[in-house]
Every structure is written in C-alpha cells, then in structure tokens.
Short mmCIF file of C-alpha atoms in Angstrom, two decimals:
data_model
loop_
_atom_site.label_atom_id
_atom_site.label_comp_id
_atom_site.label_asym_id
_atom_site.label_seq_id
_atom_site.Cartn_x
_atom_site.Cartn_y
_atom_site.Cartn_z
CA LYS L 1027 0.00 0.00 0.00
CA ASP L 1028 1.02 3.52 -0.25
CA THR L 1029 0.62 3.02 3.52
CA HIS L 1030 -2.64 2.77 5.34
CA GLY L 1031 -4.70 4.93 7.57
CA SER L 1032 -6.48 1.85 8.87
CA SER L 1033 -6.07 -0.93 11.34
CA ALA L 1034 -3.64 -3.65 10.35
CA ARG L 1035 -4.71 -7.27 10.42
CA SER L 1036 -3.41 -10.45 8.85
CA ARG L 1037 -4.86 -13.37 6.95
CA THR L 1038 -3.97 -16.97 6.44
CA ALA L 1039 -4.77 -19.17 3.47
CA LEU L 1040 -4.99 -22.96 3.18
CA PHE L 1041 -6.18 -25.49 0.70
CA PHE L 1042 -6.75 -29.20 0.38
CA THR L 1043 -6.91 -31.34 -2.71
CA GLU L 1044 -9.52 -33.92 -3.47
CA ASP L 1045 -9.90 -36.44 -6.31
CA ARG L 1046 -7.02 -38.91 -6.78
CA HIS L 1047 -4.55 -37.57 -4.24
CA SER L 1048 -4.43 -37.52 -0.48
CA PRO L 1049 -5.28 -34.26 1.34
CA CYS L 1050 -2.56 -31.64 1.34
CA THR L 1051 -2.97 -28.76 3.79
CA MET L 1052 -1.15 -25.62 4.75
CA PRO L 1053 -1.43 -25.86 8.56
CA SER L 1054 -2.71 -22.64 10.08
CA SER L 1055 -0.19 -22.95 12.91
CA LYS L 1056 2.55 -22.69 10.34
CA VAL L 1057 0.94 -20.16 8.03
CA ASP L 1058 0.67 -17.76 10.96
CA ASP L 1059 4.31 -16.85 10.25
CA TRP L 1060 3.01 -15.35 7.03
CA SER L 1061 1.14 -12.65 8.88
CA SER L 1062 2.58 -9.25 9.63
CA SER L 1063 0.39 -7.44 12.07
CA SER L 1064 -2.89 -7.19 13.89
CA GLU L 1065 -4.94 -5.04 16.19
CA ASP L 1066 -4.24 -7.14 19.27
CA GLY L 1067 -2.35 -5.21 21.84
CA GLY L 1068 -3.48 -1.90 20.37
CA ASP L 1069 -3.46 1.22 22.44
CA ASP L 1070 -5.15 -0.39 25.44
CA ASP L 1071 -1.76 -1.33 26.82
CA PHE L 1072 -1.14 2.32 27.48
CA ASP L 1073 -4.23 2.81 29.64
CA ASP L 1074 -2.43 2.10 32.90
CA PHE L 1075 0.62 4.05 31.79
CA GLU L 1076 -0.81 7.35 30.63
CA LEU L 1077 -1.54 9.97 33.31
CA ASP L 1078 -5.24 10.10 34.11
CA GLU L 1079 -5.24 13.90 34.14
CA GLN L 1080 -2.87 15.75 31.87
CA ASP L 1081 -3.56 18.96 33.78
CA SER L 1082 -1.93 17.44 36.88
CA ALA L 1083 1.33 16.65 35.10
CA GLU L 1084 4.41 18.13 36.79
CA PHE L 1085 7.69 18.92 35.09
CA HIS L 1086 10.59 18.53 37.50
CA SER L 1087 13.63 20.75 37.26
CA ILE L 1088 16.76 19.05 35.97
CA CYS L 1089 19.05 20.69 38.51
CA ASP L 1090 16.64 20.66 41.49
CA PRO L 1091 14.20 17.74 41.16
CA THR L 1092 12.38 18.90 44.29
CA ARG L 1093 11.06 21.85 42.29
CA SER L 1094 8.23 21.12 39.85
CA PHE L 1095 6.28 23.23 37.39
CA SER L 1096 3.01 23.00 35.54
CA ASP L 1097 4.62 23.43 32.12
CA LEU L 1098 7.85 22.37 30.42
CA ARG L 1099 9.02 25.86 29.48
CA SER L 1100 8.92 27.06 33.11
CA ALA L 1101 11.03 24.11 34.26
CA LEU L 1102 13.64 24.85 31.57
CA GLU L 1103 13.72 28.57 32.39
CA PHE L 1104 14.14 27.81 36.12
CA ASP L 1105 17.28 25.75 35.45
CA GLU L 1106 18.73 28.39 33.15
CA SER L 1107 18.11 31.38 35.44
CA ASN L 1108 19.06 29.69 38.73
CA PHE L 1109 21.78 27.26 37.73
CA GLY L 1110 23.05 28.59 34.43
CA PHE L 1111 22.11 25.29 32.79
CA ASP L 1112 20.33 25.46 29.42
CA LEU L 1113 19.17 22.00 28.41
CA LEU L 1114 18.14 23.22 24.96
CA SER L 1115 21.66 24.39 24.14
CA HIS L 1116 22.91 20.81 24.31
CA LEU L 1117 20.27 19.48 21.87
CA SER L 1118 20.54 19.25 18.10
CA THR L 1119 17.91 20.63 15.70
CA ASP L 1120 18.27 17.58 13.48
CA PRO L 1121 14.83 15.85 13.64
CA SER L 1122 16.32 12.47 12.72
CA ILE L 1123 18.27 12.27 16.00
CA PHE L 1124 16.38 14.68 18.27
CA PHE L 1125 14.10 12.06 19.81
CA GLU L 1126 16.74 9.57 21.01
CA GLU L 1127 19.23 12.32 21.83
CA SER L 1128 16.69 14.04 24.11
CA ILE L 1129 15.87 10.90 26.08
CA VAL L 1130 19.54 10.11 26.63
CA LEU L 1131 20.38 13.70 27.58
CA ILE L 1132 17.54 14.12 30.08
CA ASN L 1133 18.32 10.87 31.86
CA LYS L 1134 22.07 11.55 31.78
CA CYS L 1135 21.51 14.94 33.40
CA ARG L 1136 19.21 13.54 36.07
CA GLN L 1137 21.69 10.79 36.91
CA PHE L 1138 24.54 13.31 37.20
CA VAL L 1139 22.51 15.54 39.53
CA ALA L 1140 21.51 12.53 41.64
CA ASP L 1141 25.17 11.54 41.98
CA SER L 1142 26.46 15.09 42.61
CA THR L 1143 26.77 15.52 46.36
CA ALA L 1144 29.91 17.69 46.25
CA CYS L 1145 28.31 20.69 44.52
CA SER L 1146 27.03 22.93 47.30
CA GLN L 1147 26.36 26.02 45.17
CA ARG L 1148 23.84 26.30 42.36
CA GLU L 1149 26.35 27.88 40.01
CA GLU L 1150 28.82 25.11 40.72
CA LEU L 1151 26.25 22.42 39.97
CA GLY L 1152 25.20 24.11 36.74
CA ARG L 1153 28.81 24.56 35.61
CA SER L 1154 29.72 20.96 36.46
CA LEU L 1155 26.65 19.64 34.65
CA ASN L 1156 27.44 21.69 31.53
CA GLU L 1157 31.01 20.39 31.52
CA HIS L 1158 29.84 16.81 32.04
CA ILE L 1159 27.40 16.96 29.11
CA ARG L 1160 29.94 18.59 26.79
CA SER L 1161 32.56 15.97 27.68
CA THR L 1162 30.18 13.06 27.01
CA GLN L 1163 28.45 14.30 23.86
CA THR L 1164 30.04 11.62 21.69
CA ARG L 1165 27.61 8.69 21.41
CA SER L 1166 28.80 5.56 23.24
CA GLU L 1167 27.42 2.17 24.23
CA GLU L 1168 27.00 3.48 27.77
CA ASP L 1169 24.31 5.82 26.50
CA ASP L 1170 22.00 2.83 25.98
CA SER L 1171 21.57 2.63 29.74
CA TYR L 1172 20.00 6.09 29.68
CA PHE L 1173 16.95 4.90 27.79
CA LYS L 1174 15.66 3.77 31.19
CA PRO L 1175 14.11 6.67 33.14
CA VAL L 1176 16.07 7.93 36.12
CA LEU L 1177 13.06 9.83 37.48
CA GLN L 1178 9.82 7.90 37.73
CA ASP L 1179 6.98 9.32 35.59
CA ASP L 1180 9.35 11.91 34.15
CA GLN L 1181 7.08 14.25 32.18
CA MET L 1182 9.99 15.64 30.19
CA LEU L 1183 10.35 12.22 28.59
CA MET L 1184 6.67 12.25 27.72
CA CYS L 1185 6.88 15.61 25.94
CA ILE L 1186 9.82 15.32 23.56
CA ASP L 1187 7.69 16.79 20.78
CA GLU L 1188 7.00 19.92 22.90
CA LEU L 1189 10.69 20.10 23.79
CA GLN L 1190 11.59 20.15 20.11
CA ALA L 1191 8.98 22.80 19.36
CA ILE L 1192 10.49 25.03 22.07
CA LYS L 1193 13.97 24.38 20.68
CA LEU L 1194 12.91 25.31 17.14
CA ASP L 1195 11.00 28.35 18.37
CA GLY L 1196 14.16 29.75 19.94
CA GLY L 1197 12.68 29.62 23.42
CA ASP L 1198 11.15 33.11 23.22
CA GLY L 1199 7.56 31.99 23.61
CA GLY L 1200 6.48 33.99 20.55
CA GLU L 1201 4.48 32.81 17.56
CA ALA L 1202 6.01 30.10 15.42
CA ASN L 1203 8.21 31.59 12.74
CA ASP L 1204 8.40 30.47 9.13
CA GLU L 1205 11.08 27.91 9.94
CA LEU L 1206 8.90 26.32 12.57
CA ASP L 1207 5.96 26.20 10.17
CA ARG L 1208 8.12 24.41 7.63
CA LEU L 1209 9.18 21.83 10.19
CA LYS L 1210 5.81 21.19 11.81
CA GLY L 1211 5.37 18.13 9.65
CA GLN L 1212 8.69 16.74 10.87
CA VAL L 1213 7.65 17.33 14.48
CA GLU L 1214 4.46 15.41 13.80
CA ALA L 1215 6.54 12.62 12.32
CA LEU L 1216 8.24 12.22 15.69
CA GLU L 1217 4.96 11.68 17.51
CA GLU L 1218 4.82 8.06 16.43
CA GLN L 1219 8.36 7.50 17.68
CA LEU L 1220 7.27 9.04 20.99
CA SER L 1221 4.38 6.59 21.19
CA ARG L 1222 6.79 3.70 20.72
CA ALA L 1223 9.08 5.15 23.38
CA LYS L 1224 6.19 5.31 25.85
CA SER L 1225 5.64 1.62 25.29
CA LEU L 1226 9.35 0.93 25.83
CA ILE L 1227 9.53 3.05 29.00
CA SER L 1228 6.38 1.52 30.46
CA SER L 1229 7.64 -2.01 29.82
CA ILE L 1230 10.93 -1.17 31.55
CA THR L 1231 9.45 0.55 34.60
CA ALA L 1232 6.35 -1.58 35.19
CA THR L 1233 7.05 -4.45 37.59
CA ASP L 1234 4.84 -7.01 39.26
CA ASP L 1235 4.83 -7.98 42.94
CA ASP L 1236 7.84 -10.22 42.46
CA GLY L 1237 9.87 -7.45 40.87
CA ASP L 1238 9.91 -9.11 37.42
CA ALA L 1239 9.15 -7.05 34.34
CA LYS L 1240 5.54 -7.37 33.27
CA LYS L 1241 4.96 -9.05 29.96
CA ARG L 1242 3.13 -6.83 27.52
CA LYS L 1243 1.35 -7.65 24.32
CA VAL L 1244 3.06 -6.75 21.08
CA ASP L 1245 1.67 -3.50 19.68
CA ASN L 1246 1.07 -4.86 16.19
CA ASP L 1247 -0.57 -1.71 14.84
CA THR L 1248 2.51 0.34 15.76
CA TYR L 1249 4.72 -2.28 14.08
CA TYR L 1250 2.51 -2.29 11.00
CA PHE L 1251 2.33 1.46 10.51
CA SER L 1252 5.98 2.05 11.37
CA SER L 1253 6.91 -0.49 8.67
CA TYR L 1254 5.37 1.92 6.18
CA SER L 1255 7.55 4.74 7.51
CA ASN L 1256 10.46 3.22 5.61
CA THR L 1257 11.30 5.10 2.41
CA GLY L 1258 12.24 1.91 0.56
CA ILE L 1259 8.74 0.45 0.61
CA HIS L 1260 7.32 3.60 -0.97
CA GLU L 1261 9.98 3.62 -3.64
CA VAL L 1262 9.18 0.00 -4.49
CA MET L 1263 5.49 0.78 -4.85
CA LEU L 1264 6.00 3.95 -6.88
CA ARG L 1265 8.45 2.17 -9.18
CA ASP L 1266 5.81 -0.52 -9.79
CA THR L 1267 4.64 0.97 -13.07
CA VAL L 1268 1.82 -1.55 -13.51
CA ARG L 1269 0.29 -0.47 -10.21
CA THR L 1270 0.95 3.26 -10.30
CA ALA L 1271 0.19 3.76 -14.00
CA ALA L 1272 -3.10 1.88 -13.64
CA TYR L 1273 -4.25 4.27 -10.91
CA GLU L 1274 -3.02 7.28 -12.86
CA ASN L 1275 -4.75 6.18 -16.06
CA ALA L 1276 -7.97 5.23 -14.27
CA ILE L 1277 -8.16 8.61 -12.52
CA LEU L 1278 -7.03 10.97 -15.26
CA SER L 1279 -8.96 9.24 -18.06
CA ASN L 1280 -12.14 9.65 -16.00
CA SER L 1281 -11.54 13.17 -14.77
CA GLU L 1282 -14.81 14.57 -16.14
CA THR L 1283 -17.08 11.64 -15.30
CA LEU L 1284 -15.80 10.75 -11.81
CA PHE L 1285 -13.55 13.44 -10.34
CA ARG L 1286 -14.36 16.94 -11.58
CA ASP L 1287 -15.73 19.00 -8.62
CA LYS L 1288 -16.02 15.84 -6.49
CA THR L 1289 -14.99 15.10 -2.91
CA VAL L 1290 -12.48 12.25 -2.64
CA ILE L 1291 -10.98 10.42 0.32
CA ASP L 1292 -7.66 8.60 -0.07
CA ILE L 1293 -7.11 5.93 2.58
CA GLY L 1294 -3.47 5.04 3.14
CA CYS L 1295 -2.18 7.96 1.10
CA GLY L 1296 1.52 7.33 1.71
CA THR L 1297 3.50 9.84 -0.35
CA GLY L 1298 0.24 11.37 -1.60
CA VAL L 1299 0.59 10.31 -5.22
CA LEU L 1300 -3.00 9.07 -5.62
CA SER L 1301 -4.36 12.19 -3.93
CA MET L 1302 -2.42 14.36 -6.36
CA PHE L 1303 -3.76 12.37 -9.31
CA CYS L 1304 -7.27 13.12 -8.01
CA ALA L 1305 -6.52 16.82 -7.55
CA LYS L 1306 -5.01 16.92 -11.03
CA ALA L 1307 -8.23 15.33 -12.35
CA GLY L 1308 -10.25 18.24 -10.96
CA ALA L 1309 -11.45 17.08 -7.54
CA LYS L 1310 -12.64 20.01 -5.41
CA LYS L 1311 -11.61 18.39 -2.11
CA VAL L 1312 -9.29 15.47 -1.34
CA ILE L 1313 -8.78 14.11 2.16
CA ALA L 1314 -5.53 12.13 2.39
CA ILE L 1315 -5.36 9.79 5.40
CA ASP L 1316 -2.37 7.87 6.69
CA ASN L 1317 -1.38 6.63 10.12
CA SER L 1318 2.36 6.30 9.46
CA ASP L 1319 4.77 9.18 9.89
CA VAL L 1320 5.31 9.40 6.12
CA ILE L 1321 2.27 11.71 6.23
CA ALA L 1322 4.73 14.49 7.11
CA GLN L 1323 6.54 14.06 3.78
CA ALA L 1324 3.21 13.69 1.95
CA ARG L 1325 2.15 17.10 3.27
CA GLU L 1326 5.40 18.68 2.06
CA ILE L 1327 5.18 16.93 -1.34
CA ILE L 1328 1.60 18.10 -1.85
CA LYS L 1329 2.55 21.68 -0.98
CA LEU L 1330 5.62 21.52 -3.21
CA ASN L 1331 3.40 20.53 -6.14
CA ASN L 1332 0.84 23.28 -5.37
CA TYR L 1333 -2.07 21.02 -4.47
CA ASP L 1334 -2.30 22.01 -0.79
CA ASP L 1335 -5.35 24.16 -1.56
CA VAL L 1336 -7.24 20.99 -2.59
CA ILE L 1337 -5.67 18.21 -0.51
CA THR L 1338 -5.80 18.03 3.29
CA CYS L 1339 -3.57 15.47 5.01
CA VAL L 1340 -4.87 13.85 8.18
CA LYS L 1341 -2.86 11.50 10.39
CA GLY L 1342 -4.65 8.62 12.10
CA LYS L 1343 -6.63 5.42 11.64
CA ALA L 1344 -9.59 5.89 9.36
CA GLU L 1345 -12.07 4.29 11.76
CA ALA L 1346 -10.92 6.42 14.70
CA LEU L 1347 -10.92 9.63 12.67
CA ILE L 1348 -14.54 9.01 11.67
CA GLY L 1349 -15.57 8.02 15.18
CA ASN L 1350 -14.01 11.15 16.67
CA ASN L 1351 -15.32 13.47 13.91
CA GLU L 1352 -11.75 14.51 13.07
CA LEU L 1353 -12.10 14.59 9.29
CA PRO L 1354 -12.49 17.95 7.50
CA LEU L 1355 -16.11 17.25 6.56
CA ASP L 1356 -19.20 19.25 7.49
CA ASP L 1357 -22.06 17.56 9.33
CA GLY L 1358 -23.77 15.22 6.92
CA GLU L 1359 -21.17 15.77 4.20
CA THR L 1360 -20.34 12.66 2.17
CA VAL L 1361 -17.62 11.69 -0.29
CA ASP L 1362 -18.06 10.80 -3.94
CA VAL L 1363 -15.00 8.60 -4.47
CA ILE L 1364 -13.08 6.43 -2.01
CA ILE L 1365 -9.68 5.67 -3.47
CA SER L 1366 -7.20 3.35 -1.85
CA GLU L 1367 -4.44 0.95 -2.74
CA TRP L 1368 -5.34 -1.61 -0.08
CA MET L 1369 -4.23 -4.81 -1.84
CA GLY L 1370 -1.67 -7.15 -0.28
CA TYR L 1371 -0.06 -10.45 -1.21
CA GLY L 1372 -2.77 -12.86 -2.35
CA LEU L 1373 -5.04 -9.76 -2.40
CA PHE L 1374 -6.11 -9.84 1.25
CA PHE L 1375 -2.81 -10.15 3.11
CA GLU L 1376 -2.75 -7.37 5.76
CA THR L 1377 -6.57 -7.19 5.57
CA MET L 1378 -6.79 -3.47 4.99
CA LEU L 1379 -9.99 -3.70 2.96
CA PRO L 1380 -12.39 -3.88 5.97
CA SER L 1381 -11.13 -0.48 7.10
CA VAL L 1382 -11.78 0.98 3.64
CA MET L 1383 -15.24 -0.60 3.68
CA THR L 1384 -15.96 1.08 7.02
CA VAL L 1385 -15.33 4.44 5.37
CA ARG L 1386 -17.55 3.34 2.48
CA ASP L 1387 -20.44 2.42 4.75
CA LYS L 1388 -20.23 5.62 6.81
CA LEU L 1389 -19.25 8.31 4.32
CA MET L 1390 -19.81 7.31 0.68
CA ALA L 1391 -22.57 9.25 -1.07
CA ASP L 1392 -25.41 7.59 -2.95
CA GLY L 1393 -24.05 7.01 -6.43
CA GLY L 1394 -20.49 7.20 -5.17
CA THR L 1395 -17.91 4.52 -5.81
CA MET L 1396 -14.96 2.71 -4.40
CA TYR L 1397 -11.99 3.02 -6.75
CA PRO L 1398 -10.99 0.37 -7.74
CA ASN L 1399 -14.42 -1.20 -7.49
CA LYS L 1400 -13.86 -4.89 -8.34
CA SER L 1401 -11.34 -7.59 -7.46
CA ARG L 1402 -10.85 -11.23 -8.44
CA ILE L 1403 -8.61 -13.97 -7.03
CA TYR L 1404 -7.21 -16.71 -9.29
CA ILE L 1405 -5.36 -20.00 -8.83
CA GLU L 1406 -3.22 -22.06 -11.23
CA GLY L 1407 -0.75 -24.95 -11.04
CA ALA L 1408 2.98 -24.73 -11.73
CA ASN L 1409 5.88 -27.11 -12.26
CA ARG L 1410 9.09 -26.01 -10.58
CA LYS L 1411 11.41 -28.81 -11.59
CA ASP L 1412 14.13 -26.18 -11.89
CA ARG L 1413 14.09 -25.67 -8.11
CA LEU L 1414 14.68 -29.38 -7.52
CA ASP L 1415 17.21 -30.01 -10.27
CA TYR L 1416 19.43 -27.19 -9.08
CA TRP L 1417 20.74 -29.29 -6.17
CA ASP L 1418 21.91 -32.10 -8.45
CA ASP L 1419 24.89 -30.12 -9.68
CA VAL L 1420 26.05 -27.12 -7.67
CA HIS L 1421 29.48 -26.10 -8.97
CA SER L 1422 30.00 -29.78 -9.90
CA PHE L 1423 28.88 -31.06 -6.43
CA ASN L 1424 25.80 -33.20 -5.80
CA MET L 1425 23.78 -31.58 -3.01
CA ASP L 1426 20.74 -33.84 -3.19
CA PRO L 1427 20.22 -33.87 0.64
CA MET L 1428 19.30 -30.19 0.40
CA LYS L 1429 16.11 -31.12 -1.44
CA GLU L 1430 14.52 -32.56 1.71
CA ARG L 1431 15.44 -29.44 3.66
CA MET L 1432 14.11 -27.15 0.94
CA VAL L 1433 10.79 -28.99 0.66
CA ALA L 1434 10.33 -29.01 4.45
CA GLU L 1435 10.77 -25.24 4.50
CA LEU L 1436 8.60 -24.52 1.47
CA THR L 1437 5.62 -26.46 2.80
CA GLN L 1438 5.69 -24.70 6.17
CA GLU L 1439 4.19 -21.44 4.97
CA ALA L 1440 2.96 -19.60 1.92
CA GLY L 1441 5.69 -18.03 -0.15
CA VAL L 1442 5.87 -14.90 -2.29
CA GLU L 1443 7.92 -14.74 -5.47
CA ILE L 1444 7.63 -14.11 -9.21
CA VAL L 1445 6.70 -17.24 -11.18
CA ASP L 1446 7.53 -17.24 -14.87
CA ASP L 1447 4.63 -18.06 -17.15
CA ALA L 1448 6.82 -20.80 -18.67
CA ASN L 1449 6.46 -22.72 -15.40
CA ILE L 1450 2.67 -22.63 -15.42
CA SER L 1451 1.19 -26.02 -16.26
CA THR L 1452 -2.58 -25.53 -15.88
CA ASP L 1453 -5.29 -23.09 -16.80
CA ARG L 1454 -5.92 -20.08 -14.54
CA ALA L 1455 -9.16 -20.53 -12.62
CA MET L 1456 -11.06 -17.77 -10.84
CA LEU L 1457 -11.76 -18.47 -7.18
CA ILE L 1458 -13.91 -15.48 -6.25
CA GLU L 1459 -14.94 -11.99 -7.36
CA HIS L 1460 -15.87 -9.10 -5.06
CA ASP L 1461 -17.91 -6.04 -5.95
CA LEU L 1462 -16.21 -3.61 -3.61
CA ASN L 1463 -19.16 -1.20 -3.62
CA THR L 1464 -21.53 -3.76 -2.14
CA CYS L 1465 -19.65 -6.68 -0.55
CA ALA L 1466 -19.95 -7.25 3.19
CA ASP L 1467 -17.11 -7.80 5.62
CA GLN L 1468 -18.01 -11.46 6.21
CA GLU L 1469 -17.69 -12.15 2.46
CA LEU L 1470 -13.93 -11.55 2.67
CA ASP L 1471 -13.57 -14.86 4.54
CA PHE L 1472 -14.50 -17.37 1.88
CA GLU L 1473 -14.37 -20.93 0.61
CA ALA L 1474 -14.27 -21.69 -3.10
CA PRO L 1475 -13.98 -24.95 -5.07
CA PHE L 1476 -11.60 -25.09 -7.98
CA GLU L 1477 -10.70 -27.42 -10.82
CA LEU L 1478 -7.49 -27.21 -12.82
CA ARG L 1479 -6.58 -28.94 -16.09
CA LEU L 1480 -3.33 -29.06 -18.04
CA ARG L 1481 -3.01 -26.25 -20.54
CA GLY L 1482 -1.88 -26.37 -24.13
CA ASP L 1483 -0.27 -29.49 -25.51
CA LEU L 1484 1.07 -30.83 -22.21
CA ALA L 1485 0.51 -34.58 -21.97
CA GLN L 1486 1.59 -35.16 -18.37
CA GLU L 1487 2.97 -32.87 -15.68
CA GLU L 1488 3.82 -32.85 -12.00
CA ILE L 1489 2.16 -29.96 -10.14
CA HIS L 1490 4.62 -28.70 -7.56
CA GLN L 1491 2.79 -25.60 -6.36
CA LEU L 1492 -0.46 -23.72 -6.58
CA VAL L 1493 0.00 -20.10 -7.59
CA VAL L 1494 -2.42 -17.45 -6.30
CA SER L 1495 -2.77 -14.03 -7.96
CA PHE L 1496 -5.42 -11.35 -8.39
CA ASP L 1497 -6.84 -8.88 -10.91
CA ILE L 1498 -8.17 -5.40 -10.17
CA ASP L 1499 -10.83 -3.42 -12.09
CA PHE L 1500 -11.55 0.30 -12.21
CA SER L 1501 -14.93 -0.08 -13.91
CA ALA L 1502 -17.41 2.38 -12.42
CA PRO L 1503 -20.54 2.95 -14.55
CA ASN L 1504 -20.09 5.33 -17.48
CA SER L 1505 -16.32 5.36 -17.09
CA ASN L 1506 -13.30 4.29 -19.08
CA GLU L 1507 -12.45 0.85 -17.70
CA VAL L 1508 -8.90 0.17 -16.55
CA THR L 1509 -7.71 -3.25 -15.37
CA PHE L 1510 -4.43 -4.68 -14.16
CA SER L 1511 -3.38 -8.22 -13.31
CA THR L 1512 -0.81 -9.77 -10.99
CA GLY L 1513 -0.99 -13.11 -12.82
CA CYS L 1514 2.07 -14.90 -14.18
CA GLN L 1515 1.02 -14.04 -17.72
CA SER L 1516 1.30 -10.29 -17.07
CA THR L 1517 4.13 -7.86 -16.34
CA PRO L 1518 5.39 -8.61 -12.80
CA THR L 1519 4.33 -6.30 -9.98
CA HIS L 1520 5.63 -5.76 -6.45
CA TRP L 1521 2.88 -8.12 -5.25
CA LYS L 1522 4.49 -10.96 -7.26
CA GLN L 1523 2.51 -14.20 -6.75
CA THR L 1524 1.61 -16.16 -3.63
CA LEU L 1525 2.76 -19.80 -3.60
CA LEU L 1526 1.34 -22.87 -1.88
CA TRP L 1527 3.75 -25.78 -2.26
CA PHE L 1528 2.98 -29.48 -2.37
CA ASP L 1529 5.41 -31.94 -0.81
CA VAL L 1530 7.14 -32.42 -4.13
CA LEU L 1531 9.26 -35.36 -2.90
CA HIS L 1532 6.52 -37.45 -1.29
CA ASN L 1533 3.02 -36.29 -2.24
CA CYS L 1534 2.99 -34.46 -5.53
CA PRO L 1535 -0.01 -34.51 -7.93
CA VAL L 1536 0.67 -35.76 -11.45
CA LEU L 1537 -1.85 -34.71 -14.09
CA GLY L 1538 -2.45 -36.39 -17.41
CA LYS L 1539 -4.20 -34.95 -20.42
CA SER L 1540 -7.64 -36.12 -19.29
CA ASP L 1541 -7.08 -35.53 -15.56
CA SER L 1542 -8.17 -32.61 -13.43
CA LEU L 1543 -6.98 -31.38 -10.07
CA LYS L 1544 -9.95 -30.52 -7.87
CA GLY L 1545 -9.84 -28.87 -4.52
CA VAL L 1546 -11.29 -26.32 -2.16
CA PHE L 1547 -9.51 -23.07 -1.38
CA ARG L 1548 -10.26 -21.40 1.93
CA MET L 1549 -9.14 -17.98 3.07
CA ARG L 1550 -9.95 -16.48 6.44
CA ARG L 1551 -8.66 -13.93 8.86
CA ASN L 1552 -6.10 -15.23 11.29
CA THR L 1553 -8.00 -15.82 14.53
CA LEU L 1554 -4.83 -15.41 16.59
CA ASN L 1555 -4.07 -11.91 15.31
CA HIS L 1556 -7.42 -10.47 14.26
#
C-alpha cells in the first residue's frame, strides 16, 4: 500500500486437494508466520501508563528535582536562570536524532545531579553539569543505559515533541516563525516515535509484585504502521509501473465523469501520489489519510506541487478519525469517491480492505464509488522442476540432501515470489470476485472450489505448487475501464505471486491430459491476530 490509515490485520490461506490424491494442507499454525500485524495489543496497553489527568502533570527541574512546574518551558527557564544550565543548548535541531538524543540527555543529566553531592552552590552544579554533558556528547554504548528513566513518571520524557517545538521556536515563547511552520510536519513525524518510546519506557518501569518485568502484548498496529515509515517500501510501490500507471490512467482518463468537482478520500495515502492524481483530475476536495509518519513528507510533497489548496492530510486510523469526527467534513457531508491501494499479497494479506469498507459504509454518497471497485482472485498450477534439479549439480557437487530441507521449509508457509509463465502447467481458474461497492465484511472470509486442467499441448505434468494471484478493475458505470493483473502471464508487480507448495518429494499430484486437479480453497482472517 502507499501506507494505510487503517487498522492492520493479517490473513492466512490454506487449501486441500480432493480427487485422486491424499489431502494436502497448509497448517494454520505454520501459516501464521506469514502474517505481519494485527490489532491485538493496540493502544489499550497504554491505559495504565498514561496519566489520568494531563492537567496534573508536573515537570521537574533538571538541577533541582524537588522543584516542579506546571509546564515544560517554566522548568527549563528555572534551570537556566538559577543554575546557568540550558538543556536546549545541548540538543541538536536535526529531527532524525532529536528524539533519542533528548531521552539520553535528560536521563544523563538527572543521573549526574543525583550523583552530585559535592556541589554545594547552584552555580557550581550548573557549571559541572554543563562540563559533564559537553565531555560526554560523543555517542557511546554506555548511552544505551540512559533509555531507562532515572526519574519515575518523568514528564519531560513524555513531551519530547514539545521540547523540540520550544527548541525550534528559539525559546522566546512567541508565535512560530516560518522555519517552525516548515518543520511542523517533521515534528508530527516524531509523535509516532514518541508513542513507541512510551511503550518501551512503560515495559521497563512496570514491575509485578515479584519485581519481574511485566509481559506486555506486542503492539502490532505500531509495528505495522511504522513499517510503512520506511522510504524503501514507498519507492518499491512507486516504481511498480503496472500499479501506479493503472491508478493514474484510471483517474485521469475519468476526470470529467468521476472526479471533476467531487470530494475524494484517499485511505493510506503514503506519499500522496494518488491524492495528487485526483486533484489533477479536478477534484474540489481530497482528504488524504495515513497513520504512518510518512504523512509528514506527503504534506510537504503536496505543498511543493501546489495542491495544498485541494488536498488536506490527516494522520490517524480511518475508523478512529470518523468516530471522533476529526475529518475535514461538514455535518452530513459525504464523499463521492473512495480511493485506496489496499491490496496485499494474495489480495487480502494485511486485511486493509475492511477499514476501507468502514469508510464506504459511513461516508460514501449515494451514487459514489470505491476506486478500484472490483477484485478477483485466481489460482493455477505450476511445475518447478528447476528448483529441484538445481541441487543435483552445484558447482560440480551433488547436493541432493538439500532437497529434503528445501521442501520441508517450502511447505511450512505460503511463499511470495515471481513465477515465470513458462512454469505454469494448468489453466488459470477464478476463485472469487468481489464487488467492492456492495460486498460485506463477512464475504472476505471465503471458501471456493476449484478445478485445474493441463493447458496447451502438455501430456503429463507434476504440479509442484499452486499459484495465487489477483486482478483489479476500475470499472465504475459510465467510465473508461482500466484493469491490471498480478498473474504470471502479465508484467510482474511488487505483489508478485503467492505460492502454496505441495510436498514435491513425497506427495505431488501428477496430471495427465484427461485428468483434473480438484480442490477447495479457503481464506480467512487469522483468529490469533485479528
């Protein structure tokens, strides 16, 4: 996806064959490794960690922890005026290191003050602390110990974003200058890192009655969204010309019929490319949603390309933004087009579609459309004799024992790779089609029979794997239809194909000209992670 403003969930797929061959399953306990994220854990883990009343938060002085203040700026000014210690002067303005540097510095200062019994005068303590920080500015392994709070419930650690804003503002308390405006997006990008730090700090400080660290659930949503903060994944998707060009063509070729003067919502906007296509096509309002910190760069990109008067970027999960009325929509206002690149491996991996459907059910106008609006999943059989034969002669050595190891690994979980059409042995059979404007959530968990026959002039063939792919349609009424495929017969995409391997050494189907391979394909959400 171009990253998602929705909750992350995973799916698992399995199949079994009928007819002449014994059942062959992909055990769900093994396929679970295929999943990436879920909602379990969520934000509930923070309930006992967050302060119940933010108004009661106290910011303790660095140099005199017995003194506390109602706001961060007052605590900083107290240290500077009474001890000559300016915490901000020791911090960088580089947003890429500010977060970790601040945590280390605050805890390092507090530890030094706690250990400083020889400094009887305020000026002496401030001077010694300044010298200590300057002498230890070079990053070392010892700094890792300072990720653990020295002061319990240290509010300075909870407000790194505010600390950076004060640093960028020059500490004068005035209105944000142009430089601060330019960097607001980068400050916002650090908020997600702060959320992860809260989880880390709470897991370190929270102990049970026996003094052992409490075990906490994995925050899968944070993992999921932070994975889309990586630049590489966006570059891969943008360089996927099949994917990106299909969206561009579908939007721009239907500018007058679908987008001119319309309101559009883009779920999982990532770098904002789909939103800008919509604005370019004449949309009057585009709401770009993403819950990863790449939203900061999307905002800058949109402004750089002069679409900020049409596109509004909003950070958060789509469901939560709707529930909290945080979208820039008037009461009762609806959207005409819901655009999203929600597809994953095997179409439903990551299970983003239910979140997009929630937006559809709550905000889409009568006569509006999801875009794309149709999807289909296909299955076909492949022969991968090349994978087996490779081990017979590896730089003149016979490595046949590696075949058993390879097969054991391949049958443990679904795989993802590009399969050449030359390896396909059967016809390509459709498993299921979804009308995305009308389908219900429960229809995404499905069971579908299939039957495969040898294609072309093949007389007999071993079927080593079943290959799953999908096709996508932009085919709203009265529009120019655009379709793209992730099948082996088409130009490869970043989705590649999803592979389900047979035990090719011990239980591999062999099809003759008059034979068929029948089975039932089941796909459902992973009950462990959903």
